């Protein structure tokens, strides 16, 4: 059974590279403070690692 994690956008994507903006968007995050619950699979964990300075993560 896959573990679920809650990802929350805590910093703005203004001025960040387009790759990081797209990664944040693909995690389902739009505005600062928005959050999304995702499965903790290797693909999602890689995306989170790429934008770890913009998001916070907690186990659900």
Short mmCIF file of N, CA and C in Angstrom, two decimals:
data_model
loop_
_atom_site.label_atom_id
_atom_site.label_comp_id
_atom_site.label_asym_id
_atom_site.label_seq_id
_atom_site.Cartn_x
_atom_site.Cartn_y
_atom_site.Cartn_z
N UNK A 1 0.85 -1.20 0.00
CA UNK A 1 0.00 0.00 0.00
C UNK A 1 0.88 1.24 0.00
N UNK A 2 0.59 2.15 -0.89
CA UNK A 2 1.40 3.36 -1.02
C UNK A 2 1.09 4.34 0.09
N UNK A 3 2.12 5.02 0.54
CA UNK A 3 1.98 6.04 1.57
C UNK A 3 1.51 7.34 0.92
N UNK A 4 0.67 8.08 1.60
CA UNK A 4 0.23 9.37 1.09
C UNK A 4 1.01 10.48 1.77
N UNK A 5 1.27 11.54 1.01
CA UNK A 5 1.95 12.71 1.55
C UNK A 5 1.18 13.96 1.15
N UNK A 6 1.25 14.97 1.99
CA UNK A 6 0.60 16.24 1.71
C UNK A 6 1.70 17.25 1.35
N UNK A 7 1.57 17.83 0.16
CA UNK A 7 2.55 18.80 -0.33
C UNK A 7 1.88 20.17 -0.33
N UNK A 8 2.56 21.17 0.24
CA UNK A 8 2.01 22.52 0.35
C UNK A 8 3.00 23.52 -0.21
N UNK A 9 2.52 24.43 -1.07
CA UNK A 9 3.37 25.47 -1.65
C UNK A 9 3.56 26.57 -0.62
N UNK A 10 4.81 26.82 -0.23
CA UNK A 10 5.07 27.83 0.82
C UNK A 10 5.85 29.03 0.29
N UNK A 11 6.43 28.92 -0.92
CA UNK A 11 7.15 30.04 -1.51
C UNK A 11 6.67 30.26 -2.94
N UNK A 12 6.80 31.48 -3.40
CA UNK A 12 6.33 31.85 -4.73
C UNK A 12 7.22 31.27 -5.83
N UNK A 13 6.62 31.04 -6.99
CA UNK A 13 7.38 30.58 -8.15
C UNK A 13 7.78 31.74 -9.05
N UNK A 14 7.48 32.97 -8.65
CA UNK A 14 7.87 34.14 -9.43
C UNK A 14 9.40 34.21 -9.48
N UNK A 15 9.93 34.35 -10.68
CA UNK A 15 11.36 34.46 -10.86
C UNK A 15 12.10 33.14 -10.89
N UNK A 16 11.38 32.04 -10.75
CA UNK A 16 12.00 30.71 -10.79
C UNK A 16 12.05 30.22 -12.24
N UNK A 17 12.96 29.30 -12.54
CA UNK A 17 13.06 28.76 -13.90
C UNK A 17 11.76 28.08 -14.34
N UNK A 18 11.48 28.09 -15.64
CA UNK A 18 10.25 27.46 -16.14
C UNK A 18 10.12 25.98 -15.77
N UNK A 19 11.24 25.28 -15.65
CA UNK A 19 11.19 23.86 -15.28
C UNK A 19 10.63 23.71 -13.87
N UNK A 20 11.05 24.58 -12.95
CA UNK A 20 10.55 24.51 -11.58
C UNK A 20 9.08 24.92 -11.51
N UNK A 21 8.69 25.91 -12.28
CA UNK A 21 7.27 26.32 -12.33
C UNK A 21 6.41 25.16 -12.80
N UNK A 22 6.86 24.47 -13.84
CA UNK A 22 6.10 23.34 -14.39
C UNK A 22 6.03 22.20 -13.38
N UNK A 23 7.10 21.98 -12.65
CA UNK A 23 7.11 20.91 -11.65
C UNK A 23 6.11 21.20 -10.54
N UNK A 24 6.09 22.45 -10.06
CA UNK A 24 5.12 22.83 -9.02
C UNK A 24 3.70 22.66 -9.54
N UNK A 25 3.47 23.06 -10.78
CA UNK A 25 2.13 22.94 -11.38
C UNK A 25 1.72 21.48 -11.52
N UNK A 26 2.68 20.62 -11.88
CA UNK A 26 2.35 19.20 -12.07
C UNK A 26 2.10 18.49 -10.74
N UNK A 27 2.56 19.08 -9.65
CA UNK A 27 2.23 18.55 -8.32
C UNK A 27 0.83 18.96 -7.89
N UNK A 28 0.16 19.78 -8.70
CA UNK A 28 -1.20 20.19 -8.41
C UNK A 28 -1.28 21.43 -7.55
N UNK A 29 -0.22 22.23 -7.53
CA UNK A 29 -0.17 23.42 -6.69
C UNK A 29 -0.26 24.66 -7.56
N UNK A 30 -1.02 25.66 -7.10
CA UNK A 30 -1.16 26.90 -7.87
C UNK A 30 -0.71 28.11 -7.06
N UNK A 31 -1.46 28.46 -6.04
CA UNK A 31 -1.16 29.64 -5.24
C UNK A 31 -0.39 29.26 -3.98
N UNK A 32 0.25 30.24 -3.38
CA UNK A 32 0.92 30.00 -2.10
C UNK A 32 -0.13 29.58 -1.08
N UNK A 33 0.16 28.53 -0.35
CA UNK A 33 -0.78 28.01 0.64
C UNK A 33 -1.62 26.87 0.11
N UNK A 34 -1.61 26.65 -1.21
CA UNK A 34 -2.39 25.54 -1.75
C UNK A 34 -1.68 24.23 -1.44
N UNK A 35 -2.46 23.16 -1.28
CA UNK A 35 -1.88 21.87 -0.93
C UNK A 35 -2.56 20.77 -1.72
N UNK A 36 -1.91 19.62 -1.75
CA UNK A 36 -2.42 18.48 -2.49
C UNK A 36 -1.92 17.22 -1.81
N UNK A 37 -2.76 16.19 -1.77
CA UNK A 37 -2.37 14.90 -1.20
C UNK A 37 -2.05 13.97 -2.36
N UNK A 38 -0.84 13.40 -2.33
CA UNK A 38 -0.34 12.56 -3.42
C UNK A 38 0.21 11.25 -2.88
N UNK A 39 0.29 10.24 -3.76
CA UNK A 39 0.96 8.99 -3.40
C UNK A 39 2.46 9.24 -3.39
N UNK A 40 3.15 8.64 -2.44
CA UNK A 40 4.59 8.83 -2.31
C UNK A 40 5.33 7.81 -3.18
N UNK A 41 5.19 7.94 -4.50
CA UNK A 41 5.92 7.05 -5.40
C UNK A 41 7.21 7.73 -5.84
N UNK A 42 8.14 7.00 -6.46
CA UNK A 42 9.43 7.58 -6.83
C UNK A 42 9.33 8.80 -7.75
N UNK A 43 8.37 8.83 -8.66
CA UNK A 43 8.23 9.96 -9.57
C UNK A 43 7.85 11.23 -8.80
N UNK A 44 6.89 11.12 -7.90
CA UNK A 44 6.45 12.28 -7.11
C UNK A 44 7.56 12.73 -6.17
N UNK A 45 8.26 11.78 -5.56
CA UNK A 45 9.34 12.15 -4.64
C UNK A 45 10.47 12.87 -5.38
N UNK A 46 10.72 12.49 -6.62
CA UNK A 46 11.73 13.18 -7.42
C UNK A 46 11.32 14.61 -7.73
N UNK A 47 10.03 14.81 -8.04
CA UNK A 47 9.54 16.16 -8.31
C UNK A 47 9.63 17.02 -7.05
N UNK A 48 9.30 16.44 -5.90
CA UNK A 48 9.37 17.19 -4.65
C UNK A 48 10.81 17.57 -4.34
N UNK A 49 11.74 16.66 -4.58
CA UNK A 49 13.15 16.96 -4.33
C UNK A 49 13.64 18.11 -5.21
N UNK A 50 13.12 18.19 -6.43
CA UNK A 50 13.52 19.22 -7.36
C UNK A 50 13.08 20.62 -6.92
N UNK A 51 11.94 20.71 -6.22
CA UNK A 51 11.43 22.01 -5.77
C UNK A 51 11.28 22.03 -4.25
N UNK A 52 12.18 21.34 -3.55
CA UNK A 52 12.07 21.23 -2.09
C UNK A 52 12.17 22.58 -1.38
N UNK A 53 12.82 23.56 -2.03
CA UNK A 53 12.96 24.90 -1.44
C UNK A 53 11.67 25.72 -1.55
N UNK A 54 10.67 25.20 -2.29
CA UNK A 54 9.41 25.93 -2.48
C UNK A 54 8.24 25.29 -1.76
N UNK A 55 8.37 24.04 -1.34
CA UNK A 55 7.24 23.31 -0.79
C UNK A 55 7.58 22.73 0.59
N UNK A 56 6.53 22.40 1.34
CA UNK A 56 6.69 21.65 2.58
C UNK A 56 5.95 20.33 2.40
N UNK A 57 6.45 19.30 3.06
CA UNK A 57 5.91 17.95 2.90
C UNK A 57 5.63 17.37 4.28
N UNK A 58 4.47 16.71 4.41
CA UNK A 58 4.17 15.98 5.65
C UNK A 58 3.41 14.70 5.30
N UNK A 59 3.61 13.69 6.14
CA UNK A 59 2.92 12.41 5.92
C UNK A 59 1.48 12.53 6.36
N UNK A 60 0.61 11.84 5.63
CA UNK A 60 -0.83 11.87 5.95
C UNK A 60 -1.22 10.52 6.51
#
